[in-house]
mmCIF file of C-alpha atoms and ligand atoms in Angstrom:
data_model
loop_
_atom_site.group_PDB
_atom_site.id
_atom_site.type_symbol
_atom_site.label_atom_id
_atom_site.label_comp_id
_atom_site.label_asym_id
_atom_site.label_seq_id
_atom_site.Cartn_x
_atom_site.Cartn_y
_atom_site.Cartn_z
ATOM 1 C CA UNK A 1 9.949 18.067 -14.195
ATOM 2 C CA UNK A 2 8.067 15.482 -12.145
ATOM 3 C CA UNK A 3 10.067 13.617 -9.544
ATOM 4 C CA UNK A 4 10.398 9.860 -9.994
ATOM 5 C CA UNK A 5 7.521 7.526 -9.172
ATOM 6 C CA UNK A 6 8.230 4.305 -7.279
ATOM 7 C CA UNK A 7 6.312 1.050 -7.703
ATOM 8 C CA UNK A 8 5.590 -1.008 -4.608
ATOM 9 C CA UNK A 9 4.372 -4.504 -5.481
ATOM 10 C CA UNK A 10 1.922 -6.037 -3.034
ATOM 11 C CA UNK A 11 2.432 -9.814 -2.892
ATOM 12 C CA UNK A 12 -0.476 -10.699 -0.534
ATOM 13 C CA UNK A 13 -2.387 -12.655 -3.140
ATOM 14 C CA UNK A 14 0.472 -14.998 -3.897
ATOM 15 C CA UNK A 15 -0.035 -16.064 -0.285
ATOM 16 C CA UNK A 16 -3.823 -16.212 -0.855
ATOM 17 C CA UNK A 17 -3.273 -18.852 -3.558
ATOM 18 C CA UNK A 18 -0.798 -20.747 -1.383
ATOM 19 C CA UNK A 19 -3.150 -20.756 1.590
ATOM 20 C CA UNK A 20 -6.098 -21.978 -0.530
ATOM 21 C CA UNK A 21 -4.501 -25.436 -0.374
ATOM 22 C CA UNK A 22 -2.500 -25.155 2.827
ATOM 23 C CA UNK A 23 0.615 -26.010 0.807
ATOM 24 C CA UNK A 24 4.052 -24.357 0.730
ATOM 25 C CA UNK A 25 3.611 -22.909 -2.774
ATOM 26 C CA UNK A 26 3.422 -20.500 -4.485
ATOM 27 C CA UNK A 27 5.946 -18.750 -2.223
ATOM 28 C CA UNK A 28 5.309 -14.991 -1.735
ATOM 29 C CA UNK A 29 8.991 -14.404 -0.949
ATOM 30 C CA UNK A 30 9.993 -15.907 -4.305
ATOM 31 C CA UNK A 31 7.429 -13.604 -5.947
ATOM 32 C CA UNK A 32 8.867 -10.609 -4.083
ATOM 33 C CA UNK A 33 12.415 -11.413 -5.238
ATOM 34 C CA UNK A 34 11.209 -11.784 -8.825
ATOM 35 C CA UNK A 35 9.254 -8.515 -8.647
ATOM 36 C CA UNK A 36 12.411 -6.782 -7.379
ATOM 37 C CA UNK A 37 14.387 -8.137 -10.341
ATOM 38 C CA UNK A 38 11.660 -6.958 -12.722
ATOM 39 C CA UNK A 39 11.844 -3.370 -11.476
ATOM 40 C CA UNK A 40 9.739 -3.086 -8.321
ATOM 41 C CA UNK A 41 11.148 -0.419 -6.012
ATOM 42 C CA UNK A 42 9.598 -1.920 -2.898
ATOM 43 C CA UNK A 43 7.466 -4.803 -1.646
ATOM 44 C CA UNK A 44 4.246 -4.372 0.306
ATOM 45 C CA UNK A 45 2.682 -7.074 2.477
ATOM 46 C CA UNK A 46 -0.370 -6.845 4.724
ATOM 47 C CA UNK A 47 -0.229 -9.017 7.833
ATOM 48 C CA UNK A 48 -3.916 -9.271 8.644
ATOM 49 C CA UNK A 49 -5.246 -10.053 12.066
ATOM 50 C CA UNK A 50 -6.779 -13.292 10.707
ATOM 51 C CA UNK A 51 -3.588 -14.226 8.727
ATOM 52 C CA UNK A 52 -5.730 -15.021 5.690
ATOM 53 C CA UNK A 53 -2.807 -14.494 3.306
ATOM 54 C CA UNK A 54 0.559 -13.240 4.612
ATOM 55 C CA UNK A 55 1.785 -15.016 7.764
ATOM 56 C CA UNK A 56 4.213 -14.071 10.528
ATOM 57 C CA UNK A 57 6.790 -16.420 8.968
ATOM 58 C CA UNK A 58 6.429 -14.600 5.618
ATOM 59 C CA UNK A 59 7.154 -11.265 7.305
ATOM 60 C CA UNK A 60 10.227 -12.725 9.024
ATOM 61 C CA UNK A 61 11.549 -14.074 5.701
ATOM 62 C CA UNK A 62 10.728 -10.892 3.759
ATOM 63 C CA UNK A 63 12.553 -8.856 6.414
ATOM 64 C CA UNK A 64 15.605 -11.081 6.141
ATOM 65 C CA UNK A 65 15.758 -11.736 2.389
ATOM 66 C CA UNK A 66 14.520 -8.684 0.475
ATOM 67 C CA UNK A 67 17.074 -6.566 -1.393
ATOM 68 C CA UNK A 68 14.542 -3.691 -1.612
ATOM 69 C CA UNK A 69 12.465 -1.895 1.075
ATOM 70 C CA UNK A 70 9.569 -3.676 2.787
ATOM 71 C CA UNK A 71 6.375 -1.755 3.493
ATOM 72 C CA UNK A 72 4.358 -3.570 6.178
ATOM 73 C CA UNK A 73 0.637 -2.853 6.069
ATOM 74 C CA UNK A 74 -0.838 -3.184 9.532
ATOM 75 C CA UNK A 75 -3.916 -2.439 11.584
ATOM 76 C CA UNK A 76 -3.501 -0.088 14.544
ATOM 77 C CA UNK A 77 -3.366 -2.841 17.176
ATOM 78 C CA UNK A 78 -0.892 -3.622 19.966
ATOM 79 C CA UNK A 79 -0.144 -7.010 18.382
ATOM 80 C CA UNK A 80 0.799 -5.483 15.020
ATOM 81 C CA UNK A 81 2.790 -2.718 16.683
ATOM 82 C CA UNK A 82 4.838 -5.384 18.509
ATOM 83 C CA UNK A 83 5.513 -7.218 15.238
ATOM 84 C CA UNK A 84 6.529 -4.005 13.469
ATOM 85 C CA UNK A 85 8.864 -3.058 16.331
ATOM 86 C CA UNK A 86 10.439 -6.532 16.191
ATOM 87 C CA UNK A 87 11.106 -6.520 12.445
ATOM 88 C CA UNK A 88 11.552 -2.747 11.894
ATOM 89 C CA UNK A 89 10.543 -2.754 8.211
ATOM 90 C CA UNK A 90 11.557 0.236 6.093
ATOM 91 C CA UNK A 91 7.952 1.491 6.273
ATOM 92 C CA UNK A 92 4.681 0.696 8.005
ATOM 93 C CA UNK A 93 1.370 1.727 6.493
ATOM 94 C CA UNK A 94 -1.434 1.861 9.042
ATOM 95 C CA UNK A 95 -4.714 0.695 7.527
ATOM 96 C CA UNK A 96 -8.217 0.205 8.893
ATOM 97 C CA UNK A 97 -9.139 -3.464 9.152
ATOM 98 C CA UNK A 98 -12.416 -5.306 9.563
ATOM 99 C CA UNK A 99 -12.445 -9.079 9.859
ATOM 100 C CA UNK A 100 -15.369 -9.588 7.510
ATOM 101 C CA UNK A 101 -14.138 -7.361 4.649
ATOM 102 C CA UNK A 102 -12.732 -8.859 1.408
ATOM 103 C CA UNK A 103 -10.157 -6.086 1.132
ATOM 104 C CA UNK A 104 -9.376 -2.788 2.870
ATOM 105 C CA UNK A 105 -12.586 -0.802 2.534
ATOM 106 C CA UNK A 106 -12.208 2.939 2.892
ATOM 107 C CA UNK A 107 -9.424 4.870 4.563
ATOM 108 C CA UNK A 108 -8.308 5.141 8.144
ATOM 109 C CA UNK A 109 -10.150 7.675 10.294
ATOM 110 C CA UNK A 110 -6.978 9.493 11.343
ATOM 111 C CA UNK A 111 -9.046 12.460 12.455
ATOM 112 C CA UNK A 112 -11.257 10.416 14.789
ATOM 113 C CA UNK A 113 -8.462 8.206 16.154
ATOM 114 C CA UNK A 114 -5.764 10.746 16.967
ATOM 115 C CA UNK A 115 -5.245 9.648 20.578
ATOM 116 C CA UNK A 116 -4.970 5.992 19.665
ATOM 117 C CA UNK A 117 -2.615 6.574 16.725
ATOM 118 C CA UNK A 118 -0.289 9.193 18.233
ATOM 119 C CA UNK A 119 1.685 6.849 20.557
ATOM 120 C CA UNK A 120 1.955 4.186 17.824
ATOM 121 C CA UNK A 121 3.264 6.660 15.291
ATOM 122 C CA UNK A 122 5.788 7.925 17.852
ATOM 123 C CA UNK A 123 6.998 4.416 18.766
ATOM 124 C CA UNK A 124 7.445 3.390 15.141
ATOM 125 C CA UNK A 125 9.235 6.645 14.353
ATOM 126 C CA UNK A 126 11.576 6.098 17.327
ATOM 127 C CA UNK A 127 12.950 2.943 15.626
ATOM 128 C CA UNK A 128 13.189 4.694 12.221
ATOM 129 C CA UNK A 129 10.176 3.010 10.624
ATOM 130 C CA UNK A 130 8.643 5.400 8.092
ATOM 131 C CA UNK A 131 4.990 5.603 9.083
ATOM 132 C CA UNK A 132 2.277 6.140 6.547
ATOM 133 C CA UNK A 133 -1.493 6.433 6.993
ATOM 134 C CA UNK A 134 -3.876 4.966 4.411
ATOM 135 C CA UNK A 135 -6.537 7.679 4.112
ATOM 136 C CA UNK A 136 -9.282 8.985 1.862
ATOM 137 C CA UNK A 137 -8.497 12.101 -0.197
ATOM 138 C CA UNK A 138 -10.232 14.305 2.362
ATOM 139 C CA UNK A 139 -8.650 17.554 3.690
ATOM 140 C CA UNK A 140 -9.837 16.643 7.200
ATOM 141 C CA UNK A 141 -7.792 13.455 7.119
ATOM 142 C CA UNK A 142 -4.741 15.229 5.753
ATOM 143 C CA UNK A 143 -4.925 17.803 8.517
ATOM 144 C CA UNK A 144 -5.134 14.909 10.984
ATOM 145 C CA UNK A 145 -2.044 13.326 9.382
ATOM 146 C CA UNK A 146 -0.252 16.669 9.835
ATOM 147 C CA UNK A 147 -1.210 16.755 13.519
ATOM 148 C CA UNK A 148 0.157 13.198 13.886
ATOM 149 C CA UNK A 149 3.397 14.331 12.199
ATOM 150 C CA UNK A 150 3.584 11.289 9.904
ATOM 151 C CA UNK A 151 6.141 11.569 7.086
ATOM 152 C CA UNK A 152 3.914 9.797 4.537
ATOM 153 C CA UNK A 153 0.259 9.306 3.586
ATOM 154 C CA UNK A 154 -1.139 6.797 1.120
ATOM 155 C CA UNK A 155 -4.246 8.010 -0.681
ATOM 156 C CA UNK A 156 -6.956 5.371 -1.168
ATOM 157 C CA UNK A 157 -7.697 5.070 -4.888
ATOM 158 C CA UNK A 158 -10.358 2.371 -4.459
ATOM 159 C CA UNK A 159 -13.290 4.701 -5.115
ATOM 160 C CA UNK A 160 -11.566 6.201 -8.176
ATOM 161 C CA UNK A 161 -10.967 2.666 -9.524
ATOM 162 C CA UNK A 162 -14.618 1.699 -9.162
ATOM 163 C CA UNK A 163 -16.122 4.845 -10.688
ATOM 164 C CA UNK A 164 -16.342 5.939 -14.324
ATOM 165 C CA UNK A 165 -17.114 9.054 -16.356
ATOM 166 C CA UNK A 166 -17.761 12.341 -14.576
ATOM 167 C CA UNK A 167 -17.849 10.748 -11.127
ATOM 168 C CA UNK A 168 -14.386 9.281 -11.690
ATOM 169 C CA UNK A 169 -13.103 12.642 -12.933
ATOM 170 C CA UNK A 170 -14.436 14.274 -9.760
ATOM 171 C CA UNK A 171 -12.736 11.656 -7.556
ATOM 172 C CA UNK A 172 -9.494 12.199 -9.505
ATOM 173 C CA UNK A 173 -9.759 15.906 -8.727
ATOM 174 C CA UNK A 174 -10.156 15.109 -5.009
ATOM 175 C CA UNK A 175 -7.067 12.876 -5.152
ATOM 176 C CA UNK A 176 -5.113 15.552 -6.953
ATOM 177 C CA UNK A 177 -6.133 18.288 -4.492
ATOM 178 C CA UNK A 178 -5.347 16.024 -1.530
ATOM 179 C CA UNK A 179 -1.905 15.213 -2.944
ATOM 180 C CA UNK A 180 -1.163 18.923 -3.417
ATOM 181 C CA UNK A 181 -2.316 19.809 0.122
ATOM 182 C CA UNK A 182 -0.236 17.044 1.723
ATOM 183 C CA UNK A 183 2.904 17.795 -0.302
ATOM 184 C CA UNK A 184 2.599 21.523 0.428
ATOM 185 C CA UNK A 185 2.719 20.612 4.105
ATOM 186 C CA UNK A 186 5.805 18.427 3.767
ATOM 187 C CA UNK A 187 4.105 15.008 3.681
ATOM 188 C CA UNK A 188 5.228 12.472 1.054
ATOM 189 C CA UNK A 189 2.289 11.175 -0.958
ATOM 190 C CA UNK A 190 1.702 7.557 -2.015
ATOM 191 C CA UNK A 191 -1.442 6.071 -3.566
ATOM 192 C CA UNK A 192 -2.966 2.688 -4.182
ATOM 193 C CA UNK A 193 -5.859 0.233 -4.310
ATOM 194 C CA UNK A 194 -7.626 -1.124 -7.367
ATOM 195 C CA UNK A 195 -5.057 0.189 -9.865
ATOM 196 C CA UNK A 196 -4.746 -1.552 -13.258
ATOM 197 C CA UNK A 197 -3.052 -0.877 -16.609
ATOM 198 C CA UNK A 198 -6.255 0.852 -17.713
ATOM 199 C CA UNK A 199 -6.706 3.280 -14.812
ATOM 200 C CA UNK A 200 -3.152 3.890 -13.525
ATOM 201 C CA UNK A 201 -2.101 6.723 -15.878
ATOM 202 C CA UNK A 202 -4.084 9.655 -14.372
ATOM 203 C CA UNK A 203 -2.923 8.694 -10.862
ATOM 204 C CA UNK A 204 0.706 8.275 -12.000
ATOM 205 C CA UNK A 205 0.469 11.721 -13.594
ATOM 206 C CA UNK A 206 -0.337 13.514 -10.310
ATOM 207 C CA UNK A 207 3.034 15.228 -9.797
ATOM 208 C CA UNK A 208 3.090 15.029 -5.984
ATOM 209 C CA UNK A 209 2.506 11.251 -5.913
ATOM 210 C CA UNK A 210 5.853 9.515 -5.280
ATOM 211 C CA UNK A 211 4.852 5.870 -4.945
ATOM 212 C CA UNK A 212 2.070 3.536 -6.074
ATOM 213 C CA UNK A 213 1.292 0.295 -4.243
ATOM 214 C CA UNK A 214 -0.314 -2.259 -6.518
ATOM 215 C CA UNK A 215 -1.164 -5.905 -5.864
ATOM 216 C CA UNK A 216 -4.295 -7.730 -6.904
ATOM 217 C CA UNK A 217 -4.213 -6.781 -10.582
ATOM 218 C CA UNK A 218 -0.479 -7.534 -10.973
ATOM 219 C CA UNK A 219 -0.736 -10.964 -9.374
ATOM 220 C CA UNK A 220 -3.819 -11.786 -11.473
ATOM 221 C CA UNK A 221 -2.099 -10.639 -14.662
ATOM 222 C CA UNK A 222 0.927 -12.769 -13.756
ATOM 223 C CA UNK A 223 -1.213 -15.865 -14.409
ATOM 224 C CA UNK A 224 -1.288 -14.897 -18.081
ATOM 225 C CA UNK A 225 2.066 -13.235 -18.750
ATOM 226 C CA UNK A 226 4.268 -14.123 -15.765
ATOM 227 C CA UNK A 227 5.033 -11.854 -12.834
ATOM 228 C CA UNK A 228 8.121 -10.215 -14.350
ATOM 229 C CA UNK A 229 6.213 -9.084 -17.464
ATOM 230 C CA UNK A 230 3.226 -8.020 -15.417
ATOM 231 C CA UNK A 231 5.446 -5.797 -13.228
ATOM 232 C CA UNK A 232 7.465 -4.455 -16.167
ATOM 233 C CA UNK A 233 4.356 -3.449 -18.072
ATOM 234 C CA UNK A 234 2.989 -1.564 -15.052
ATOM 235 C CA UNK A 235 6.359 0.186 -14.642
ATOM 236 C CA UNK A 236 6.192 1.264 -18.286
ATOM 237 C CA UNK A 237 2.594 2.502 -17.967
ATOM 238 C CA UNK A 238 3.611 4.567 -14.917
ATOM 239 C CA UNK A 239 6.719 5.980 -16.600
ATOM 240 C CA UNK A 240 4.769 6.920 -19.730
ATOM 241 C CA UNK A 241 2.119 8.744 -17.700
ATOM 242 C CA UNK A 242 4.817 10.676 -15.838
HETATM 243 N N1 LIG B 1 -2.392 0.026 -0.550
HETATM 244 C C1 LIG B 1 -3.025 -0.412 0.562
HETATM 245 C C2 LIG B 1 -2.874 0.391 1.801
HETATM 246 C C3 LIG B 1 -3.787 -1.598 0.550
HETATM 247 O O1 LIG B 1 -4.417 -2.004 1.658
HETATM 248 C C4 LIG B 1 -3.851 -2.350 -0.651
HETATM 249 C C5 LIG B 1 -4.603 -3.637 -0.677
HETATM 250 O O2 LIG B 1 -4.012 -4.550 0.179
HETATM 251 C C6 LIG B 1 -3.160 -1.873 -1.774
HETATM 252 C C7 LIG B 1 -2.457 -0.667 -1.704
HETATM 253 C C8 LIG B 1 -3.148 -2.611 -3.068
HETATM 254 O O3 LIG B 1 -4.424 -2.713 -3.588
HETATM 255 P P1 LIG B 1 -4.688 -3.693 -4.801
HETATM 256 O O4 LIG B 1 -4.386 -5.083 -4.324
HETATM 257 O O5 LIG B 1 -6.114 -3.478 -5.128
HETATM 258 O O6 LIG B 1 -3.752 -3.291 -5.916
#
């Protein structure tokens, strides 16, 4: 039998809407609490270098108020490391970050950045933060994650979400193979980016995947059906696929 699959709800884009007007609402912490009530197993928030959505104050409040684990997405910078060490979230997912990008494009080059990442991973691990690396489903990157001794990787499903037909099937195979390779080597596998009700099932069905992190679609769907329903329906789609 497949092991259970957790849903991490990314609340960044509640903050995007708030920041569009420089007002105090909608409040991403309120959204996180509601998502938790509706069945989210964790909350993910990306504190970007430019603070375009989530702010330092949001991270402080999420750390203090959440009844479920917080997964802090962060770039591999000294500033973000300091913030993570101060708040010690349950997990920290290291992502590549470019100022000009609309969203996280492509995975982290864990293979090319070993020397930069190794001390960060060690420092975070020393305060019991579960470190994950957001990487492409590429055996080279998984081997690099093994060398860095991270407990978790998150596979980037952005390409899969954009493709269709045979090309999508091929990308799904790469994701599946990558998940099997990582799990065989003792690394917990998460996945995320661009997932929707329509494309989540094949990813949720990969037996080694233990957690999905989903944001943009759920927050957009909440406009039409409310956040609780949006989260519940995703939970059901994941459970059915399992
Ligand atoms: N996982 C990671 C590491 C991400 O950077 C993002 C986007 O912030 C997501 C998951 C969620 O992607 P989406 O908002 O497209 O669902």
